[in-house]
Amino acid sequence: MIRVLVPLLVLLAACATPVVDDAEEGEGPITFVDGRDTTEGQQVRELVRRWNATASRHEDVSFVEMPTTTDGHRAQLTARAQDLEDASGGPDCYDVMAVDVVWTAAFGAAGHLVPLDPAEFGVERMLGEAVRTAASPDGGLWAVPWRSDAGLLYYRKDVLDREGLRPPTTWEELRRQATEVAPRYGLKGYVAQLSRYEGLTVNAAEAIWAHGGDLEHPDSAEAKAGVRALAEGIEQGWIPREALKYDENTSLKEFQSGGALFLRNWPFAGPRLAGGESRVADKWAAVALPGPSALGGWNLAVSRCSANQKTARKFIEFVTGEANQRLMARRAGFAPTLRALYDEPGLVSPALRDSLLDARVRRPSPHYDELTSVMQESLHHVLERPDSVDESLDQLAEELSRAEQGRR
Ligand code: GLC
């Protein structure tokens, strides 16, 4: 009996997990996942279409869209961690994944990604800060930098021109213009991403930095002043209360429909504001934020489950190569990761260049995930209660140091 059963079990196991020989050199159809394509004219889908039109038929790429926010995107990938690590190359594998700069390293360390060779992708030609977000501890790469990101302050140029005002360069000017000018035009003052998710950490970090503080010391007087500026803005009404529910897309829609004087957003917003659905297409302009921006961006990684890793790498080369980075900068507003593209006249706006040059890493830490979720919880609470800023940020500092030591 045993003699019959053992080979049968072995056979069954082999059927359940077809072993992929040589996945590293495998060529064939692959799946590519990115967040929901919110670019003007759906340029990410276009990019995939261009690949499918030119690559050989058996290397077709199917595009799968994750939720809009980075948190939702990551949660869905994590929920499928088992599929991602299953080296059998099953149909559920997401071969190429866009991963946020803030969670690339953790995702790699968790075992979901195939290490890549930096030399294969010419990363020495890319922005150093962007490459550092994708570096693995052994000097390799978890992913290839695709697009960088830095915040911009979009404003109603028609309104400020009529008032003879220049766009604000400090939070105090921002507050004053949002308070005094916006209501005269029936506009909300300043909209940003204050929902409880990663965008809130970004917006709070930027307010804190602009006031001279940092995320390492949220209990400092400067950090408290930064958070208080946001909380009081909501209390005083120059930041609409709805912003507590806004992410990138919803805040953009508010400004795009002509509802607000100022918007903080990433550069993809530019082509959307200039596009067909915009009611302010010829009425806006953008400058660097009144303070340093958080460094954002997305890298492209190959999943451990991929049976067609050669195709996956070729696709990443195609997407991160110069021609497509130039096209995505032009059409989708993406900040390229290739340094040379910053020297091409008219491709990257001076505002975006300035913002990127000054951009900061949110809070460098191997426990960033823990830290940001602690911050989001506390900050969202504080924004609804400006009188609790002192006490809540003191408490946040303690919680963060516990989380930093991995014992929340
Ligand atoms: C953008 C940035 C990303 C950031 C996210 C926050 O997608 O590129 O780095 O984490 O916004 O909402």
Coordinates of C-alpha atoms and ligand atoms in Angstrom, one line a residue:
M1 CA 0.0 0.0 0.0
I2 CA 2.7 2.5 1.1
R3 CA 4.6 1.6 -2.1
V4 CA 1.7 2.8 -4.2
L5 CA 0.8 5.8 -2.0
V6 CA 4.1 7.5 -1.9
P7 CA 4.7 7.8 -5.7
L8 CA 1.0 8.9 -6.0
L9 CA 1.5 11.6 -3.4
V10 CA 4.7 12.8 -5.1
L11 CA 2.8 12.9 -8.4
L12 CA -0.1 14.9 -6.8
A13 CA 2.3 17.3 -5.2
A14 CA 4.0 17.9 -8.5
C15 CA 0.7 18.6 -10.2
A16 CA -0.3 21.1 -7.5
T17 CA 3.0 23.0 -7.8
P18 CA 4.3 22.8 -11.3
V19 CA 8.0 23.5 -10.9
V20 CA 9.1 26.2 -13.3
D21 CA 12.5 25.5 -14.7
D22 CA 14.6 28.5 -15.2
A23 CA 12.1 31.2 -14.3
E24 CA 15.0 33.7 -14.5
E25 CA 15.3 33.2 -18.2
G26 CA 11.6 32.6 -18.7
E27 CA 9.8 34.4 -21.5
G28 CA 6.1 34.6 -21.9
P29 CA 3.0 36.5 -20.9
I30 CA 3.1 38.5 -17.7
T31 CA 0.9 40.6 -15.5
F32 CA 1.8 44.1 -14.5
V33 CA 0.2 45.8 -11.5
D34 CA 0.1 49.5 -10.6
G35 CA -2.3 51.7 -8.7
R36 CA -5.4 52.9 -10.4
D37 CA -4.4 54.8 -13.5
T38 CA -5.5 58.3 -12.6
T39 CA -3.2 60.0 -15.2
E40 CA -4.8 62.2 -17.8
G41 CA -5.8 60.0 -20.8
Q42 CA -4.8 56.9 -18.9
Q43 CA -1.2 57.0 -19.9
V44 CA -0.2 53.9 -17.9
R45 CA -2.7 51.8 -19.9
E46 CA -1.3 53.5 -23.1
L47 CA 2.2 52.4 -22.1
V48 CA 1.1 48.8 -21.7
R49 CA -0.7 49.1 -25.1
R50 CA 2.5 50.3 -26.7
W51 CA 4.4 47.3 -25.3
N52 CA 1.8 44.9 -26.5
A53 CA 1.8 46.5 -30.0
T54 CA 5.5 46.0 -30.4
A55 CA 6.7 43.0 -28.3
S56 CA 6.3 39.6 -29.6
R57 CA 2.8 38.1 -29.2
H58 CA 3.8 35.5 -26.6
E59 CA 5.1 38.2 -24.3
D60 CA 1.8 40.1 -23.8
V61 CA 1.4 42.2 -20.7
S62 CA -1.9 42.3 -18.9
F63 CA -2.5 45.3 -16.7
V64 CA -4.1 45.0 -13.3
E65 CA -5.1 48.1 -11.4
M66 CA -4.9 48.3 -7.6
P67 CA -6.8 50.8 -5.5
T68 CA -5.9 54.5 -5.8
T69 CA -4.1 55.0 -2.5
T70 CA -0.7 53.5 -1.8
D71 CA -2.1 51.9 1.4
G72 CA -4.9 50.1 -0.5
H73 CA -2.5 49.1 -3.2
R74 CA 0.0 47.6 -0.7
A75 CA -2.7 45.9 1.3
Q76 CA -3.9 44.1 -1.7
L77 CA -0.5 42.9 -2.7
T78 CA 0.2 41.8 0.9
A79 CA -3.1 39.9 1.0
R80 CA -1.7 37.9 -1.9
A81 CA 1.8 37.5 -0.4
Q82 CA 1.5 33.7 -0.7
D83 CA 0.8 33.9 -4.4
L84 CA 3.7 36.3 -4.8
E85 CA 6.1 34.0 -3.2
D86 CA 4.9 30.8 -4.8
A87 CA 7.7 30.1 -7.2
S88 CA 5.4 27.9 -9.3
G89 CA 4.6 30.8 -11.6
G90 CA 0.9 30.2 -11.3
P91 CA -1.7 32.3 -13.2
D92 CA -2.3 34.4 -10.0
C93 CA 1.2 35.8 -10.1
Y94 CA 1.7 39.5 -10.4
D95 CA 5.0 39.4 -12.4
V96 CA 5.9 43.1 -12.4
M97 CA 4.7 45.3 -9.5
A98 CA 4.8 49.0 -9.0
V99 CA 6.0 49.5 -5.4
D100 CA 6.0 52.8 -3.5
V101 CA 9.5 54.2 -2.5
V102 CA 8.4 54.1 1.1
W103 CA 7.7 50.4 1.2
T104 CA 10.0 49.0 -1.5
A105 CA 12.7 47.9 1.0
A106 CA 10.3 46.3 3.5
F107 CA 8.5 44.5 0.6
G108 CA 11.8 43.2 -0.6
A109 CA 13.0 42.1 2.8
A110 CA 9.7 40.3 3.4
G111 CA 10.7 38.0 0.5
H112 CA 8.3 39.0 -2.2
L113 CA 10.8 40.2 -4.7
V114 CA 13.5 38.9 -6.9
P115 CA 16.8 40.8 -6.5
L116 CA 17.8 42.6 -9.6
D117 CA 21.2 43.5 -11.1
P118 CA 21.7 47.3 -11.1
A119 CA 24.0 47.1 -14.1
E120 CA 21.2 45.6 -16.2
F121 CA 19.0 48.7 -15.9
G122 CA 21.5 51.6 -16.0
V123 CA 20.5 52.8 -12.6
E124 CA 23.8 54.8 -12.4
R125 CA 22.0 57.2 -14.8
M126 CA 19.2 57.7 -12.3
L127 CA 18.5 60.1 -9.4
G128 CA 20.6 58.9 -6.5
E129 CA 17.8 59.5 -3.9
A130 CA 15.4 57.4 -6.0
V131 CA 17.9 54.6 -6.4
R132 CA 18.5 54.5 -2.6
T133 CA 14.8 53.8 -2.0
A134 CA 15.2 50.6 -4.1
A135 CA 18.5 49.4 -2.8
S136 CA 18.8 46.0 -1.1
P137 CA 21.3 45.5 1.8
D138 CA 23.8 43.5 -0.3
G139 CA 24.3 46.3 -2.8
G140 CA 21.8 45.0 -5.2
L141 CA 18.3 46.3 -6.1
W142 CA 14.9 45.3 -5.1
A143 CA 13.3 47.3 -7.9
V144 CA 14.1 49.8 -10.6
P145 CA 13.1 53.5 -10.1
W146 CA 10.4 54.4 -12.5
R147 CA 8.9 57.7 -11.5
S148 CA 9.9 60.1 -8.8
D149 CA 7.5 62.4 -7.1
A150 CA 7.5 65.7 -5.2
G151 CA 4.7 67.9 -4.1
L152 CA 3.6 71.1 -5.8
L153 CA 1.4 74.0 -4.8
Y154 CA -1.3 74.4 -7.5
Y155 CA -3.0 77.8 -7.4
R156 CA -5.6 79.8 -9.2
K157 CA -3.4 82.1 -11.2
D158 CA -6.4 84.1 -12.6
V159 CA -7.4 85.0 -9.0
L160 CA -4.0 85.8 -7.7
D161 CA -3.2 87.9 -10.8
R162 CA -6.4 89.9 -10.4
E163 CA -5.4 90.5 -6.8
G164 CA -1.9 91.5 -7.8
L165 CA -0.5 88.7 -5.6
R166 CA 2.3 86.3 -6.0
P167 CA 1.8 82.7 -4.9
P168 CA 2.8 82.1 -1.3
T169 CA 6.3 81.0 -0.3
T170 CA 5.5 80.6 3.4
W171 CA 2.7 79.0 5.4
E172 CA 1.8 82.4 6.8
E173 CA 1.2 83.8 3.3
L174 CA -0.7 80.7 2.3
R175 CA -2.9 81.1 5.4
R176 CA -3.5 84.8 4.7
Q177 CA -4.3 84.4 1.0
A178 CA -6.5 81.3 1.7
T179 CA -8.4 83.2 4.4
E180 CA -8.7 86.6 2.8
V181 CA -8.8 86.1 -0.9
A182 CA -10.6 82.7 -1.4
P183 CA -14.0 83.7 0.1
R184 CA -14.2 86.8 -2.1
Y185 CA -14.3 84.4 -5.1
G186 CA -16.6 81.8 -3.5
L187 CA -13.6 79.4 -3.2
K188 CA -12.4 77.1 -0.5
G189 CA -8.9 78.1 0.6
Y190 CA -6.5 75.1 0.6
V191 CA -7.2 71.5 -0.2
A192 CA -4.7 68.7 0.5
Q193 CA -4.6 65.0 1.4
L194 CA -5.7 64.7 5.0
S195 CA -7.6 61.4 5.0
R196 CA -6.2 58.8 7.3
Y197 CA -3.6 57.1 5.1
E198 CA 0.0 57.7 3.8
G199 CA -1.0 61.0 2.2
L200 CA -1.7 62.3 5.7
T201 CA 1.8 61.4 6.9
V202 CA 3.2 63.2 3.8
N203 CA 1.1 66.4 4.3
A204 CA 1.9 66.5 8.0
A205 CA 5.6 66.0 7.4
E206 CA 5.6 68.9 5.0
A207 CA 3.8 71.2 7.4
I208 CA 6.2 70.1 10.2
W209 CA 9.3 70.7 8.0
A210 CA 8.0 74.1 6.9
H211 CA 7.9 75.1 10.5
G212 CA 11.4 73.9 11.2
G213 CA 10.5 70.5 12.9
D214 CA 11.0 66.9 11.8
L215 CA 9.2 63.6 12.1
E216 CA 11.8 62.2 14.5
H217 CA 10.7 64.7 17.1
P218 CA 7.0 65.3 16.8
D219 CA 6.9 66.7 20.4
S220 CA 9.2 69.6 19.5
A221 CA 7.8 73.1 19.5
E222 CA 8.4 73.4 15.7
A223 CA 6.7 70.1 14.9
K224 CA 3.7 71.1 17.0
A225 CA 3.5 74.5 15.2
G226 CA 3.4 72.6 11.9
V227 CA 0.6 70.3 13.0
R228 CA -1.2 73.2 14.7
A229 CA -1.2 75.1 11.4
L230 CA -3.1 72.3 9.7
A231 CA -5.5 71.8 12.7
E232 CA -6.2 75.5 13.1
G233 CA -6.7 75.8 9.3
I234 CA -9.5 73.3 9.6
E235 CA -10.9 75.0 12.6
Q236 CA -10.8 78.4 11.0
G237 CA -12.2 77.0 7.8
W238 CA -9.5 78.0 5.3
I239 CA -8.8 74.3 5.0
P240 CA -12.3 72.7 4.4
R241 CA -13.3 70.0 6.8
E242 CA -13.9 67.7 3.8
A243 CA -10.1 67.6 3.3
L244 CA -10.0 65.2 6.3
K245 CA -11.4 62.7 3.8
Y246 CA -9.4 63.7 0.7
D247 CA -6.7 61.7 -1.0
E248 CA -4.8 62.7 -4.1
N249 CA -7.7 62.1 -6.5
T250 CA -10.5 63.7 -4.5
S251 CA -8.6 66.8 -3.6
L252 CA -7.6 67.1 -7.2
K253 CA -11.2 66.9 -8.3
E254 CA -12.2 69.7 -5.9
F255 CA -9.6 72.1 -7.4
Q256 CA -10.3 70.8 -11.0
S257 CA -13.9 71.7 -10.7
G258 CA -13.1 75.2 -9.7
G259 CA -13.8 74.9 -6.0
A260 CA -10.5 75.9 -4.3
L261 CA -7.8 78.6 -4.5
F262 CA -4.9 76.3 -3.5
L263 CA -4.2 72.6 -3.9
R264 CA -1.2 70.5 -2.7
N265 CA -0.7 67.6 -5.0
W266 CA 1.9 65.6 -7.0
P267 CA 2.9 66.4 -10.6
F268 CA 0.5 64.0 -12.2
A269 CA -2.1 66.6 -11.3
G270 CA -0.8 69.0 -13.9
P271 CA -1.9 67.3 -17.1
R272 CA -5.3 66.5 -15.4
L273 CA -5.8 70.2 -14.6
A274 CA -4.9 71.1 -18.2
G275 CA -7.1 68.3 -19.6
G276 CA -10.6 68.1 -21.1
E277 CA -12.5 67.5 -17.8
S278 CA -10.9 70.5 -16.1
R279 CA -12.9 73.6 -15.4
V280 CA -9.8 75.5 -14.6
A281 CA -7.7 74.4 -17.6
D282 CA -6.4 77.9 -18.4
K283 CA -6.6 79.4 -14.9
W284 CA -4.0 77.6 -12.8
A285 CA -0.2 77.5 -12.3
A286 CA 2.1 75.6 -9.9
V287 CA 5.0 76.5 -7.7
A288 CA 7.2 74.6 -5.2
L289 CA 5.5 74.1 -1.8
P290 CA 6.1 76.7 0.9
G291 CA 8.7 74.4 2.5
P292 CA 10.3 71.1 1.6
S293 CA 8.3 68.3 0.0
A294 CA 8.2 64.7 0.9
L295 CA 10.1 62.5 -1.6
G296 CA 7.6 60.2 -3.3
G297 CA 7.8 57.9 -6.2
W298 CA 7.4 54.4 -7.5
N299 CA 9.7 51.6 -8.4
L300 CA 9.2 48.5 -10.6
A301 CA 9.9 45.1 -9.0
V302 CA 9.8 41.5 -10.2
S303 CA 7.8 39.1 -8.0
R304 CA 9.3 35.9 -6.7
C305 CA 6.4 34.0 -8.3
S306 CA 7.2 35.1 -11.8
A307 CA 7.9 32.3 -14.2
N308 CA 8.7 34.7 -17.0
Q309 CA 11.3 36.9 -15.4
K310 CA 13.2 37.6 -18.5
T311 CA 10.1 39.2 -20.1
A312 CA 9.4 40.9 -16.7
R313 CA 12.9 42.5 -16.9
K314 CA 12.5 43.5 -20.5
F315 CA 9.2 45.1 -19.7
I316 CA 10.8 47.1 -16.8
E317 CA 13.6 48.2 -19.2
F318 CA 11.0 49.4 -21.7
V319 CA 9.0 51.3 -19.1
T320 CA 12.0 52.9 -17.4
G321 CA 14.0 53.6 -20.6
E322 CA 14.5 57.1 -21.8
A323 CA 11.9 57.2 -24.5
N324 CA 9.0 56.2 -22.3
Q325 CA 10.2 58.2 -19.3
R326 CA 10.2 61.3 -21.7
L327 CA 6.7 60.4 -22.9
M328 CA 5.3 59.9 -19.4
A329 CA 6.9 63.2 -18.3
R330 CA 5.2 65.0 -21.1
R331 CA 1.8 63.3 -21.1
A332 CA 1.3 62.1 -17.5
G333 CA 3.4 64.7 -15.7
F334 CA 5.6 62.1 -14.1
A335 CA 8.9 63.2 -12.7
P336 CA 11.5 61.1 -14.5
T337 CA 14.1 59.1 -12.6
L338 CA 16.7 59.6 -15.4
R339 CA 18.9 62.5 -14.6
A340 CA 19.5 63.5 -18.2
L341 CA 15.9 64.3 -18.8
Y342 CA 16.1 67.2 -16.4
D343 CA 18.4 68.9 -18.8
E344 CA 15.9 68.8 -21.7
P345 CA 14.4 72.2 -22.2
G346 CA 10.7 72.4 -21.4
L347 CA 10.3 68.8 -20.2
V348 CA 10.3 69.2 -16.4
S349 CA 9.0 72.5 -14.9
P350 CA 11.4 74.6 -12.8
A351 CA 8.8 74.3 -10.0
L352 CA 9.0 70.5 -10.0
R353 CA 12.8 70.5 -10.3
D354 CA 13.1 72.8 -7.3
S355 CA 10.7 70.7 -5.3
L356 CA 12.5 67.5 -6.1
L357 CA 15.9 69.0 -5.2
D358 CA 14.6 70.0 -1.8
A359 CA 12.6 66.8 -1.2
R360 CA 13.2 64.8 2.0
V361 CA 12.7 61.2 3.0
R362 CA 9.7 61.0 5.4
R363 CA 11.4 59.3 8.3
P364 CA 14.2 56.9 7.4
S365 CA 13.6 53.7 9.5
P366 CA 13.5 49.9 9.0
H367 CA 10.2 50.1 10.9
Y368 CA 8.6 52.8 8.7
D369 CA 5.4 50.9 8.3
E370 CA 4.8 50.7 12.0
L371 CA 5.7 54.4 12.4
T372 CA 3.5 55.7 9.7
S373 CA 0.5 53.8 10.9
V374 CA 1.0 55.2 14.4
M375 CA 1.4 58.7 13.0
Q376 CA -1.7 58.5 10.8
E377 CA -3.8 57.5 13.7
S378 CA -2.6 60.2 16.0
L379 CA -2.5 63.0 13.4
H380 CA -6.0 62.4 12.1
H381 CA -7.2 62.6 15.7
V382 CA -5.3 65.9 16.3
L383 CA -6.5 67.5 13.1
E384 CA -10.1 67.3 14.5
R385 CA -9.0 68.8 17.8
P386 CA -6.5 71.6 17.7
D387 CA -6.6 71.9 21.5
S388 CA -5.1 68.4 21.8
V389 CA -2.0 69.2 19.7
D390 CA 0.4 69.4 22.6
E391 CA -0.7 66.4 24.6
S392 CA -1.3 64.2 21.5
L393 CA 2.1 64.9 20.0
D394 CA 3.9 64.3 23.3
Q395 CA 2.2 60.9 23.4
L396 CA 2.9 60.3 19.7
A397 CA 6.7 60.8 20.4
E398 CA 6.5 58.1 23.0
E399 CA 4.5 55.7 20.8
L400 CA 7.0 56.3 17.9
S401 CA 10.0 55.4 20.0
R402 CA 8.3 52.2 21.2
A403 CA 7.4 51.4 17.6
E404 CA 10.9 52.2 16.4
Q405 CA 12.2 49.5 18.8
G406 CA 9.7 47.1 17.4
R407 CA 7.6 46.8 20.5
R408 CA 4.5 48.7 20.0
Ligands
GLC1 C1 2.4 59.3 -4.1 C2 3.9 59.2 -3.9 C3 4.1 58.1 -2.9 C4 3.3 58.4 -1.6 C5 1.9 58.6 -1.9 C6 1.1 59.1 -0.6 O1 1.9 58.2 -4.8 O2 4.5 58.9 -5.1 O3 5.5 58.0 -2.6 O4 3.5 57.5 -0.6 O5 1.7 59.5 -2.9 O6 -0.2 59.2 -0.8

